[in-house]
XYZ file of C-alpha atoms in Angstrom:
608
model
C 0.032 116.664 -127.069
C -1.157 119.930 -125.167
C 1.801 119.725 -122.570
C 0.480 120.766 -118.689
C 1.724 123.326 -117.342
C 3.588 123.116 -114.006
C 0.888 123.386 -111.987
C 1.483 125.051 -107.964
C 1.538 122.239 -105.037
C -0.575 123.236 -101.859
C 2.091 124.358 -99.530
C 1.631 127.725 -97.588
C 5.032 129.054 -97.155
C 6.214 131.593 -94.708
C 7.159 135.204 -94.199
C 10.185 136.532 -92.633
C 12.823 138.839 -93.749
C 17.156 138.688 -93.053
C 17.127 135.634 -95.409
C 20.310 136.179 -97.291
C 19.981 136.543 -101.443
C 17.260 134.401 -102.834
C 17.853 133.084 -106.018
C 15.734 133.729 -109.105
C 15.324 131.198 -112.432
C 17.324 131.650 -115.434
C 15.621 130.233 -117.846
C 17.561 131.061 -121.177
C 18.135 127.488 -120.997
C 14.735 127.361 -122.771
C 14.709 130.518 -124.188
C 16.664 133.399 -124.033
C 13.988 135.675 -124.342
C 10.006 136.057 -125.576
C 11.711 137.278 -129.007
C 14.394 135.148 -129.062
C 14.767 134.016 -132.605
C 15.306 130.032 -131.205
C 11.571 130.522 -130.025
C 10.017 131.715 -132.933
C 12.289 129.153 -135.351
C 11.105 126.235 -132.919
C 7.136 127.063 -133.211
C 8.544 127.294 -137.244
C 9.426 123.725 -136.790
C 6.709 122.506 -134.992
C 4.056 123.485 -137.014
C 5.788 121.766 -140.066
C 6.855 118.476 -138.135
C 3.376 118.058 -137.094
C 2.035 118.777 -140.694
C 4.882 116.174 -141.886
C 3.682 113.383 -139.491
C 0.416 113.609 -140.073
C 0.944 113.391 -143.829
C 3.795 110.599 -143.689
C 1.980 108.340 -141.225
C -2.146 108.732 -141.217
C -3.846 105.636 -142.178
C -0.627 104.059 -142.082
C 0.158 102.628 -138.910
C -0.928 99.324 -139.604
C 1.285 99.239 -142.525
C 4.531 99.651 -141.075
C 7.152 97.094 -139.937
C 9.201 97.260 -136.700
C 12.017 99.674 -137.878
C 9.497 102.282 -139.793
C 7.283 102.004 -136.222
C 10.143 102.798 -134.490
C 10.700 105.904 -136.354
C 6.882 107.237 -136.020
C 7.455 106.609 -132.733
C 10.825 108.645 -132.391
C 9.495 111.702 -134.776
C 6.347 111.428 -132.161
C 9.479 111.801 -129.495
C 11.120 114.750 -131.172
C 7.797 116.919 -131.614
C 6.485 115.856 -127.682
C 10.340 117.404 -126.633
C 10.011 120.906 -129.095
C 5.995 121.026 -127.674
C 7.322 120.423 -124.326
C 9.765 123.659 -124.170
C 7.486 125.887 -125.928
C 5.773 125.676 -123.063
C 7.582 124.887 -120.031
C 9.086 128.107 -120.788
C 5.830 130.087 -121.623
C 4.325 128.340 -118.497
C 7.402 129.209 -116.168
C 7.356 132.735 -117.113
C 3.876 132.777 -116.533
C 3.923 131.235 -113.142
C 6.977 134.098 -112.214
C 4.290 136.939 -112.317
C 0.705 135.625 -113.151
C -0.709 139.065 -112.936
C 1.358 140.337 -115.619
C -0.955 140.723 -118.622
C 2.032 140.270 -121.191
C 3.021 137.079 -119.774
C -0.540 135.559 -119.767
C -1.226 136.668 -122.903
C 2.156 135.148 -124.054
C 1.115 131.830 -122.585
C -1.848 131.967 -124.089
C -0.718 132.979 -127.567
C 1.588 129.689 -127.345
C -0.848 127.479 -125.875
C -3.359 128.205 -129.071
C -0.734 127.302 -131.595
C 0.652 124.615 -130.172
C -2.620 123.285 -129.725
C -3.529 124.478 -133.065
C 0.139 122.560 -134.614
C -0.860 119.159 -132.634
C -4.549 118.709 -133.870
C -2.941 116.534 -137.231
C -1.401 114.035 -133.924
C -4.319 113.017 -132.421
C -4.914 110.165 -134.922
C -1.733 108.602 -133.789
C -2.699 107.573 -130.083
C -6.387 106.710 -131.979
C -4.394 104.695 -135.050
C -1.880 102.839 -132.807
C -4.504 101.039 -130.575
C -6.348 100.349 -133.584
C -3.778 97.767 -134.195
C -3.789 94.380 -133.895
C -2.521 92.551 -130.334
C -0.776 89.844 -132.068
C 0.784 92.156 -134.901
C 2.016 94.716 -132.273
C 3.820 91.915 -130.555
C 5.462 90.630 -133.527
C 6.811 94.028 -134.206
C 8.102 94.455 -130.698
C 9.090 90.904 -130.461
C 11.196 91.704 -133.814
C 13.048 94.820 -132.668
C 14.424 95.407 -128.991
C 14.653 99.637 -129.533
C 10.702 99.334 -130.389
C 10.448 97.473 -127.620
C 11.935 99.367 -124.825
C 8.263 101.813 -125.729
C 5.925 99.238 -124.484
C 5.323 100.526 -121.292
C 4.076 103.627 -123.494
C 2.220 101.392 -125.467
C 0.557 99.768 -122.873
C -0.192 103.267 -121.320
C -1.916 104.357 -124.586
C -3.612 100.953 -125.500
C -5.331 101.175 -121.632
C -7.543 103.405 -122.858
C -8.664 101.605 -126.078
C -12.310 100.928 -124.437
C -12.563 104.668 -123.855
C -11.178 106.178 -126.917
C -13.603 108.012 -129.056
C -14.182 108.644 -133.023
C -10.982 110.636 -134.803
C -13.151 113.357 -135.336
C -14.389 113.937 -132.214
C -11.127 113.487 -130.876
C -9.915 116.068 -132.856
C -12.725 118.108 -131.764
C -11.958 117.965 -127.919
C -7.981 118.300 -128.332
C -8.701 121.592 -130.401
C -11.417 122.707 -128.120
C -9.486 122.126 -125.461
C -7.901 125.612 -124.993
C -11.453 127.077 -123.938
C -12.273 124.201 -121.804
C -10.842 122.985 -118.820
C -7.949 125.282 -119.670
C -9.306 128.732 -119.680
C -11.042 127.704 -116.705
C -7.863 126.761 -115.080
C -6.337 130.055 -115.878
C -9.465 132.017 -114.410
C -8.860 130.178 -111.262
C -5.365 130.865 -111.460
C -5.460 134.825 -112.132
C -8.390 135.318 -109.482
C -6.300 133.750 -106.755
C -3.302 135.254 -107.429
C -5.468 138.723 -107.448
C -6.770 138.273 -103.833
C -5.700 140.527 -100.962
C -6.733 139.396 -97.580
C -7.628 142.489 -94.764
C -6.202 140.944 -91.522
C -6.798 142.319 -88.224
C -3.472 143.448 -86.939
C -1.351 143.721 -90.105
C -0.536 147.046 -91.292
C -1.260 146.355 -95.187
C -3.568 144.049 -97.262
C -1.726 140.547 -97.337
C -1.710 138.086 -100.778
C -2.977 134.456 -100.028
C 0.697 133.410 -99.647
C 1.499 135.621 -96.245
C -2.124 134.803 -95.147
C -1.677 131.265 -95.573
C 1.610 131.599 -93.919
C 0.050 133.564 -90.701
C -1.978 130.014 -89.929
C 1.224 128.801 -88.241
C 1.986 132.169 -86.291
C 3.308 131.657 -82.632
C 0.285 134.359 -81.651
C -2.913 132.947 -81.668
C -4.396 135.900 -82.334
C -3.019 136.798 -85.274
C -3.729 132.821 -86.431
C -7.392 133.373 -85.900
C -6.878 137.170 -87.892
C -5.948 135.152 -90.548
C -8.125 132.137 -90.272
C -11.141 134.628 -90.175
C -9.428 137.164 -93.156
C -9.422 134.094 -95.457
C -12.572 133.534 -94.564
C -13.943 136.721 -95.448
C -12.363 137.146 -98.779
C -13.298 133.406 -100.129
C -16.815 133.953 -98.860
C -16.845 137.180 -101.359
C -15.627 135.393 -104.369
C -17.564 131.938 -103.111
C -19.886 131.916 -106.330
C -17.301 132.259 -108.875
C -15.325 129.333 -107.182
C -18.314 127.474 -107.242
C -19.134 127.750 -111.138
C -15.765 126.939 -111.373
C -15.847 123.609 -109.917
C -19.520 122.937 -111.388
C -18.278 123.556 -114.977
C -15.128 121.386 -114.600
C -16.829 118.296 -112.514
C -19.729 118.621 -115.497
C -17.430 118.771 -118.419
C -15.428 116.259 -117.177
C -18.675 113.874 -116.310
C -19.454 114.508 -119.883
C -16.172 113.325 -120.706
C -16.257 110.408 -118.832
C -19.809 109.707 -119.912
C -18.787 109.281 -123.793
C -15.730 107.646 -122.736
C -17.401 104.870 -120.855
C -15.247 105.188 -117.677
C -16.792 102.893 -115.101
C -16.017 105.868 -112.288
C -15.042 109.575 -112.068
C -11.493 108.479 -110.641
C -11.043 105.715 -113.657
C -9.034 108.129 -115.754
C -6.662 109.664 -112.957
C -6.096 105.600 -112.631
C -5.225 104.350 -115.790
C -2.920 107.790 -116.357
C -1.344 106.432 -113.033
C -0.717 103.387 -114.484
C -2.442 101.402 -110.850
C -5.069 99.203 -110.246
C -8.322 100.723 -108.716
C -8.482 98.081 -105.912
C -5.028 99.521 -105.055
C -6.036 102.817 -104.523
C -9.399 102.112 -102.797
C -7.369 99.823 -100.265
C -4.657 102.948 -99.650
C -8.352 105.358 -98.878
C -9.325 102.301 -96.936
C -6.205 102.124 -94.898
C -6.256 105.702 -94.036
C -9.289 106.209 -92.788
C -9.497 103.368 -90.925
C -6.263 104.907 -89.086
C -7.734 108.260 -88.302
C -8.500 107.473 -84.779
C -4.938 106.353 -83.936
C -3.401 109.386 -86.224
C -4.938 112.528 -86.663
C -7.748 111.942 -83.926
C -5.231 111.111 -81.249
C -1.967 113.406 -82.559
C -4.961 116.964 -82.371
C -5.753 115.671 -78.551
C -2.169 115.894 -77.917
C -1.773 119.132 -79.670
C -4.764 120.540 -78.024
C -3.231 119.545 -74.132
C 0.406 121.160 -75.128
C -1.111 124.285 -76.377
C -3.166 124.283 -73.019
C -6.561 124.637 -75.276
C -9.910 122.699 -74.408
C -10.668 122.719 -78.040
C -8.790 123.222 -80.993
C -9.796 125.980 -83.529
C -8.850 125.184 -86.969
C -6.358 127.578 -86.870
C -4.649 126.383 -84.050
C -4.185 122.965 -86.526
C -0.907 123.937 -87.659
C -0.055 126.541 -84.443
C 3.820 125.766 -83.550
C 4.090 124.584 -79.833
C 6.324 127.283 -78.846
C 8.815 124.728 -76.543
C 11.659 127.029 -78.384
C 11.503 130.341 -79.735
C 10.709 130.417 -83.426
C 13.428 129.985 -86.179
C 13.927 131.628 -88.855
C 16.406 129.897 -91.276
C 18.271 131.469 -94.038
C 18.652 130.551 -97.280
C 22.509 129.759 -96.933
C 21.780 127.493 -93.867
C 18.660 125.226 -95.484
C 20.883 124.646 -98.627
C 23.301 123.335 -96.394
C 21.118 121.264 -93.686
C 19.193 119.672 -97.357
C 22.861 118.777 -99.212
C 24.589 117.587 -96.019
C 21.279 114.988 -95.631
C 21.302 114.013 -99.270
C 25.139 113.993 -99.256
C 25.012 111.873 -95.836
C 22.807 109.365 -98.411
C 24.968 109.225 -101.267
C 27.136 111.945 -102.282
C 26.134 111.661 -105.497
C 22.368 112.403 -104.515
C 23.803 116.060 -103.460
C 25.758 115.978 -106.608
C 22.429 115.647 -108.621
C 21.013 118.677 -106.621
C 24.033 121.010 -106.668
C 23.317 122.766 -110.038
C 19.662 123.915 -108.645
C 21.606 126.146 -106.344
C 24.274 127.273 -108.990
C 22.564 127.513 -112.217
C 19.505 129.630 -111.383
C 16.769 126.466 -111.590
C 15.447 127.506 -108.358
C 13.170 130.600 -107.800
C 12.520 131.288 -104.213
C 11.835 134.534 -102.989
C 8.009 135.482 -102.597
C 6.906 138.163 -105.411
C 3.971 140.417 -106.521
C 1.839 138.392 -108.828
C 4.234 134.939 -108.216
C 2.187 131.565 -107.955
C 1.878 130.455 -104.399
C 2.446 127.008 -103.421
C 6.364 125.157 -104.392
C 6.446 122.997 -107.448
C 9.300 120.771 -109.705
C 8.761 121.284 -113.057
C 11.024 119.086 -115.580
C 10.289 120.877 -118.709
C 11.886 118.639 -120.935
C 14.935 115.512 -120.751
C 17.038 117.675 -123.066
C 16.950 120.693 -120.820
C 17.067 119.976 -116.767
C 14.112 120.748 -114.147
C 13.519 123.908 -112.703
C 12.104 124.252 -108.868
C 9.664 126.843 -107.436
C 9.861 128.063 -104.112
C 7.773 130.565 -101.942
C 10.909 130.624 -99.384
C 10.676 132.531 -96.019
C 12.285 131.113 -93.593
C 10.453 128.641 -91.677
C 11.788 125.749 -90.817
C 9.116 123.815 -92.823
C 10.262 125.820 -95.488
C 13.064 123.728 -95.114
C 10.880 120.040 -95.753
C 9.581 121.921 -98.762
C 12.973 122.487 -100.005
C 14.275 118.934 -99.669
C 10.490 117.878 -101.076
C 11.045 120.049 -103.949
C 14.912 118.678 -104.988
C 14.180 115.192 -104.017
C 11.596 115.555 -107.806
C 14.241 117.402 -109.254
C 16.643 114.753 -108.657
C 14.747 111.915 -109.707
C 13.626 114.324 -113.187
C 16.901 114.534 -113.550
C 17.427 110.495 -113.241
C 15.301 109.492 -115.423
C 15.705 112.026 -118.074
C 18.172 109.223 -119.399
C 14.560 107.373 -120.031
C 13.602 109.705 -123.306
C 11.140 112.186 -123.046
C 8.008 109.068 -123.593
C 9.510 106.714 -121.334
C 10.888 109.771 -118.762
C 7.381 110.607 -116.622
C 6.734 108.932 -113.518
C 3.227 107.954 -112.747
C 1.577 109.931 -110.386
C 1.871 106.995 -107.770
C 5.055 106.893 -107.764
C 6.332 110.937 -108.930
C 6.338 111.714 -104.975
C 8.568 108.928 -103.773
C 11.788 111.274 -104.500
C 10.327 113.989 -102.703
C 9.110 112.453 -99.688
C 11.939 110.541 -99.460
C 14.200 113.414 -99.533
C 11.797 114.852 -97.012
C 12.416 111.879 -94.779
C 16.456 112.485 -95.036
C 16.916 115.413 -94.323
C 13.943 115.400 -90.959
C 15.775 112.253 -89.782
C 19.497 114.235 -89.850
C 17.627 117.138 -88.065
C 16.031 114.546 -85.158
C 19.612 113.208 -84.919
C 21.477 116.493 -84.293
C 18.739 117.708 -81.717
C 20.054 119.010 -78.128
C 17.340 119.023 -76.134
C 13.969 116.905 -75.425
C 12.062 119.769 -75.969
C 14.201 120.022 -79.833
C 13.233 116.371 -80.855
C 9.544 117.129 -79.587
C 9.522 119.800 -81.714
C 11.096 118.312 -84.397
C 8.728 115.253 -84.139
C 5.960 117.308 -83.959
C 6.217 119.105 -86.929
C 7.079 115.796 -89.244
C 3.630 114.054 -87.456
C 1.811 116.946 -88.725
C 3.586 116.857 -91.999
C 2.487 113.651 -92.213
C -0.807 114.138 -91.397
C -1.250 117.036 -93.594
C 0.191 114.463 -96.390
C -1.514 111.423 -95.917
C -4.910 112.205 -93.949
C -5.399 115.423 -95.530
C -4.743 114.288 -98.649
C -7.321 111.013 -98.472
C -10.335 113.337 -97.112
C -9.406 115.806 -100.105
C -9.350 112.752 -101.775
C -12.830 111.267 -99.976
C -14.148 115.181 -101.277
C -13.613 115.050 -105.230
C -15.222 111.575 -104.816
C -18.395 113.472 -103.324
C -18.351 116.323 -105.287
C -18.587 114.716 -108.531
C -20.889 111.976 -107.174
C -23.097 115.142 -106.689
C -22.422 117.234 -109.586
C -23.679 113.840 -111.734
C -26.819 114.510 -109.581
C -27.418 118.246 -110.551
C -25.647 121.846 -110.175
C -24.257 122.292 -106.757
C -24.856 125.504 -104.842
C -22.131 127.138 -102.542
C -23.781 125.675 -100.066
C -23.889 122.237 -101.406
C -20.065 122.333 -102.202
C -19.485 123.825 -98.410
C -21.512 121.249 -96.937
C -19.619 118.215 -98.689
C -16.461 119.604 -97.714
C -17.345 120.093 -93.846
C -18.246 115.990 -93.707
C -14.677 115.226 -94.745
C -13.249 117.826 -91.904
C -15.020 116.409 -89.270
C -14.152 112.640 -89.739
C -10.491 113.393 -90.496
C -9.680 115.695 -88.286
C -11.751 114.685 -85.021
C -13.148 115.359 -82.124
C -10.556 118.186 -80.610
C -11.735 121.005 -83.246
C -14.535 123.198 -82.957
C -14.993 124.481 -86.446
C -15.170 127.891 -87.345
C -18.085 129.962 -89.119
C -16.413 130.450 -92.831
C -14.175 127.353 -92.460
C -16.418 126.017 -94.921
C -15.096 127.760 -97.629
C -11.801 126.723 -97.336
C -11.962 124.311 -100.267
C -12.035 126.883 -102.879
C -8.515 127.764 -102.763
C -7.194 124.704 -103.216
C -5.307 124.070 -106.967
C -5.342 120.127 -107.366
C -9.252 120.099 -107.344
C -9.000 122.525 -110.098
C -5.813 121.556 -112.468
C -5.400 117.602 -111.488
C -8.750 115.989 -110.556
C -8.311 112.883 -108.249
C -4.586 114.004 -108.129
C -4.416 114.174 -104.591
C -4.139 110.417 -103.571
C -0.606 110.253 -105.176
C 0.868 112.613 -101.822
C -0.635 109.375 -99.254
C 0.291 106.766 -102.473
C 3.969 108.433 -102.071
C 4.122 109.106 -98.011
C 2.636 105.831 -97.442
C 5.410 103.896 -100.158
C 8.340 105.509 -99.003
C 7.555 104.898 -95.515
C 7.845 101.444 -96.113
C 10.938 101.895 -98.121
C 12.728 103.781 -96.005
C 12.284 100.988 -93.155
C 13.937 98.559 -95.757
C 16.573 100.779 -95.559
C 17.239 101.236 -92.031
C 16.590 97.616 -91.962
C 19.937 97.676 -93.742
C 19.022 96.094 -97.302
C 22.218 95.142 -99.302
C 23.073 97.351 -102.367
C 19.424 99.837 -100.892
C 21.558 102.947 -102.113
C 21.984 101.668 -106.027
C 18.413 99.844 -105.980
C 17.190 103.126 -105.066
C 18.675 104.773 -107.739
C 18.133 102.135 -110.285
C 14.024 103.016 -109.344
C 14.508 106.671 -109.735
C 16.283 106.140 -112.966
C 13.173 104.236 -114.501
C 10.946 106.884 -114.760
C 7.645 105.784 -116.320
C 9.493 102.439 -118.034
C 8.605 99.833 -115.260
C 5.573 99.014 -112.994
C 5.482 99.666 -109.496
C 5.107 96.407 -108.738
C 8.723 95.355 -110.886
C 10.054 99.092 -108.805
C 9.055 97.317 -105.330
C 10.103 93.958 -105.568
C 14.058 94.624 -105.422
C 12.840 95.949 -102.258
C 10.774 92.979 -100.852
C 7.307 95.261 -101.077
C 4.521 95.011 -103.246
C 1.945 98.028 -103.201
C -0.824 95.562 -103.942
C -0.827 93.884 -100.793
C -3.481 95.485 -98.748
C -1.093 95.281 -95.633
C 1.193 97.414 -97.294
C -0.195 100.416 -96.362
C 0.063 99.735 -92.689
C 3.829 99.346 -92.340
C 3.663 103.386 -93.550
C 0.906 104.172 -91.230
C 2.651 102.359 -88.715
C 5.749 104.678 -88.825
C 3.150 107.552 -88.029
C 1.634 106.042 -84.974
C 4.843 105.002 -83.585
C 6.009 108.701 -83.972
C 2.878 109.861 -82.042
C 3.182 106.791 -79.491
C 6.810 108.244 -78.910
C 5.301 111.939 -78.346
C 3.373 110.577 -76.202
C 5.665 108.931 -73.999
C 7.072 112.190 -73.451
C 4.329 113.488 -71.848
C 5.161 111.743 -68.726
C-alpha cells in the first residue's frame, strides 16, 4: 500500500534557449496547497479507513460471501485511491525541486504516515490468498462485479509461494520507509546535488546540461563532457557503490525468505509474464547485436569521418544539416498533428496536457532530470515531466511522454486496481506514439540528407531502447549474481558494467578511462530493479504492432484503443491476439528487430 513515487526515466534532455513559454504543473488538482485543509482532512480519513478495515475484515476473509467480498475489495479500492494522491502530490512536488529541504521533508513526513496508516492492510493481500481455490471461484463464479477483480486476484495469489508470516509482513511494510526507500532518496538528493566542471563552459553545469552536451555538434565539447562526468562520478564512486551493495543485499535477503527461484522472479510476476518470455526477448537481442548496434556504430563511425568511435561520439549528431532547435509551440504541434493524423481523438486525449498545466517542462534548479508520466490516481488525470530544450529528440520524448498519458488516461475507466498496466506492456503507448509522430516527420522530409538524418536519429533511438536497455538488463543480472557472492568494490561494479559495453556496443568504440563509472547515474538500477527490460518488451511489441497496422488490419484504430483501455484487466497474450501476435512465440521478437535492421539496411543503401 506504500504507493511509488513517479520515479525519473533515463533521458538526457537538451539545452537551448528562444523556446517560447514553457509550461509549469498545476497541481491543485491534488491539492491546492501543503496546508490545504483537503490534505490534512484526507490523511484524517485515511488513518481511520485503514483502522476501520482492519477491524471490519481481519480474520474474516474466509467468511464472507460474494457481495460482502466485493465490498472489502471496493473499501481496499477507495483507501489505494486517497493513499495514491497523498502522494502523487507529495511526490510531484518533490520531484519539482528535490533540493528544496521543505519539500523533502514534506514527502517524507507523508510517506511515514501513510506507511504508518497502511500497516493494519497488509493482512489483506496475506488473508485473501489464504483462501481456498475452489471457494474463491464459487464467489466469483456467483457475482460478475467480483469478478471483473480477478486479474487482481490472480496478480496477488502469484505470489502465494513467496508470501511470508503476517507479522513479518507487517514488519517489512513498516520498515520499509528506512529501507530501500531512504536509500532511494539518498540517491536521488546526491544526484540532483552534482555540478559537473566542463572544459569550455563558463559555469559549473547540473547532470541534466552535461548529459545534454553528449550530443553536441562539437566534438570537443562532447568529450568535455564525457570526461566532466567522468570526473565527478569517480569522486562520489564509493557512495554509489554502497548504494547499490545495500539495495542488491537487502533485496537478496528478500528474495532469499521469499523463495524466489531468481533475482528477476519478482520484477516477473509484478509484470504479470512468463520468465521464458523474457529470457527469449534478452535472447533475441543479443543475438541481433551484430546486425544492429555493431553494424549501425561502423556506419556512424565512417559518416563522422572517425577511425574509432569514442563513447561520446555514440550519440554525436551527423551534422548533414545545421542543428535545430525546436520550440515549444512547434513540437506541440508536429506531436498533435501525428496523433491527430491517427485518430483525432488520440490528440483529443492529449490536448488538456497542454491546457491544464499537467505538463512541466522547462529545466530548473533542483528539478529531477530525466521525463516521466505519472498517473497519480483514476479520479484525478496524469501529469507529465519534461526536461524540454529544444532538441529535436526532445521532440520523441514528448510524444513518448503523452503516448503514457494517453493510455493512463484510457484506462483510468478500469478502477484504480484494475487501471495499472504491467510493466511489459506500460511502454506500448509511448513507443507507439514515438513511432507516429517519427514516421510523419520521415514523410514530410525534403531532402536525402533530411530522411538520413531523420533515420538516423530513430536507429539510435532504437538502439538506445532496445540494446541498451537488454545489456542494462544483462548488468542487474550480473550485479546481483555477484552481490549473492560477497560485497562488491567500485571496481567490481565498474568491471561488470564494462563487459556489457563491449558486447553491445562493438567493435567501433575505443572506451574511455572513467567510462566505467557511468553506471552510477543511472535511476532504474536504483528505484525499479530488473525494470529495464520493459523499454525492449515495449519497442520490440509495438514494432510488430505497428506493421499490423501498416499492413492495414480492419478496425486496427478501435482494437488499439480497446488494448489501451484495458489497463492491467487482460493478459498480453488476450491484448495481442485481436492483432494476430502472440509475445510468447520466440519469433516474435524478430519481426521488431527486423524493423531495425531494415532501417539500417536502408541507411546503408544510401551510402552509395
Amino acid at each position: 500500500m506504500v504507493l511509488p513515487l513517479p520515479r525519473p526515466v533515463f533521458d538526457a534532455n537538451a539545452s537551448a534557449g528562444g523556446l517560447g513559454k514553457l509550461p509549469d504543473w498545476d497541481l491543485s488538482d491534488l491539492y491546492a496547497a501543503p496546508d490545504a485543509p483537503e490534505f490534512a482532512r484526507d490523511m484524517g480519513w485515511l488513518e481511520k479507513a485503514c483502522a476501520d478495515f482492519a477491524a471490519r475484515y481481519e480474520g474474516k476473509l474466509a467468511g464472507l460471501d460474494a457481495a460482502a467480498l466485493l465490498a472489502c475489495v471496493r473499501d481496499y479500492e477507495a483507501i489505494d485511491i486517497t493513499a495514491g494522491r497523498i502522494m502523487s502530490y507529495a511526490g510531484l512536488r518533490y520531484y519539482q525541486n528535490t533540493m528544496d529541504s521543505e519539500r523533502a521533508k514534506f514527502m517524507a513526513d507523508a510517506q511515514d504516515r501513510v506507511t504508518a496508516f497502511t500497516t493494519p492492510l497488509v493482512f489483506f493481500s496475506l488473508e485473501f490468498n489464504r483462501l481456498d481455490d475452489a471457494h474463491l471461484e464459487g464467489l466469483l463464479a456467483a457475482n460478475a462485479d467480483l469478478a471483473r477483480y480477478k486479474p487482481v486476484f490472480d496478480r496477488m495469489r502469484a505470489m502465494r509461494p513467496h508470501q511470508l508470516s503476517d507479522e513479518l509482513e507487517k514488519f517489512l511494510h513498516d520498515q520499509s520507509t528506512v529501507g530501500a526507500a531512504a536509500w532511494n532518496r539518498l540517491f536521488d538528493e546526491t544526484m540532483a546535488g552534482l555540478t559537473f566542471t566542463v572544459a569550455g563552459e563558463a559555469e559549473e553545469l547540473n547532470l541534466e546540461s552535461t548529459l545534454n552536451l553528449l550530443t553536441d555538434a562539437d566534438r570537443t565539447k562532447r568529450e568535455a563532457a564525457a570526461r566532466a562526468l567522468a570526473a565527478e562520478f569517480d569522486k562520489h564512486i564509493k557512495l554509489f557503490a554502497r548504494v547499490h551493495n545495500t539495495l542488491a543485499k537487502e533485496k537478496e535477503i528478500h528474495d532469499r525468505w521469499r523463495k524466489m527461484p531468481t533475482p528477476q522472479h519478482g520484477r516477473h510476476l509484478s509484470n504479470h509474464v512468463e520468465p521464458e518470455v523474457v529470457q527469449a526477448l534478452r535472447d533475441a537481442v543479443v543475438a541481433a547485436y551484430p546486425k544492429l548496434s555493431h553494424r549501425y556504430y561502423r556506419l556512424k563511425a565512417k559518416w563522422l569521418g572517425l577511425e574509432r568511435l569514442q563513447v561520446w561520439d555514440r550519440n554525436a549528431p551527423l551534422n548533414l544539416e545545421p542543428p535545430k532547435t525546436v520550440d515549444w509551440d512547434s513540437a506541440r504541434r508536429t506531436v498533435s498533428e501525428a496523433y491527430a493524423a491517427f485518430s483525432p481523438r488520440m490528440a483529443e486525449l492529449a490536448e488538456p496536457f497542454f491546457t491544464k498545466g499537467w505538463i512541466d517542462a522547462g529545466v530548473k534548479p533542483g528539478k529531477a532530470p530525466g521525463a516521466f508520466a505519472h498517473p497519480t490516481v483514476t479520479t484525478v488525470h496524469p501529469y507529465v515531466m519534461l526536461n524540454y530544450l529544444g532538441k529535436p529528440r526532445d521532440v520523441m520524448t514528448l510524444a513518448h511522454e503523452l503516448g503514457h498519458g494517453v493510455h493512463q488516461i484510457l484506462a483510468a475507466g478500469q478502477g484504480e486496481l484494475l487501471s495499472s498496466t504491467p510493466l511489459t506492456l506500460a511502454e506500448t503507448a509511448s513507443v507507439f506514439g514515438e513511432m507516429l509522430t517519427f514516421r510523419r516527420l520521415l514523410e514530410g522530409a525534403k531532402t536525402p540528407a533530411e530522411r538520413k538524418t531523420l533515420l538516423a536519429g530513430k536507429v539510435e533511438d532504437m538502439i538506445n531502447t532496445v540494446v541498451r536497455q537488454i545489456a542494462f538488463y544483462d548488468f542487474e543480472c550480473k550485479l546481483h549474481a555477484a552481490r549473492a557472492e560477497g560485497e562488491l568494490t567500485p571496481d567490481d561494479i565498474n568491471a561488470l558494467w564494462m563487459s556489457v559495453q563491449a558486447e553491445s556496443l562493438g567493435d567501433a568504440f575505443d572506451f574511455m578511462d572513467g567510462y566505467e563509472t557511468f553506471w552510477a547515474y543511472i535511476p532504474h538500477f536504483v528505484h525499479s530493479p530488473f525494470y529495464v527490460y520493459a523499454y525492449a518488451f515495449g519497442d520490440g511489441l509495438v514494432n510488430a504492432l505497428y506493421a499490423v497496422y501498416e499492413s492495414g488490419l480492419p478496425g486496427f484504430e478501435e482494437k488499439y484503443f480497446e488494448m489501451l483501455k484495458a489497463g492491467g484487466s487482460k493478459h498480453h497474450k488476450d491484448l495481442l491476439a485481436p492483432f494476430g501476435l502472440d509475445a510468447s512465440d520466440p519469433k516474435f521478437w524478430d519481426k521488431g528487430l527486423s524493423m531495425i535492421a531494415g532501417f539500417i539496411d536502408e541507411l546503408e543503401g544510401m551510402e552509395g
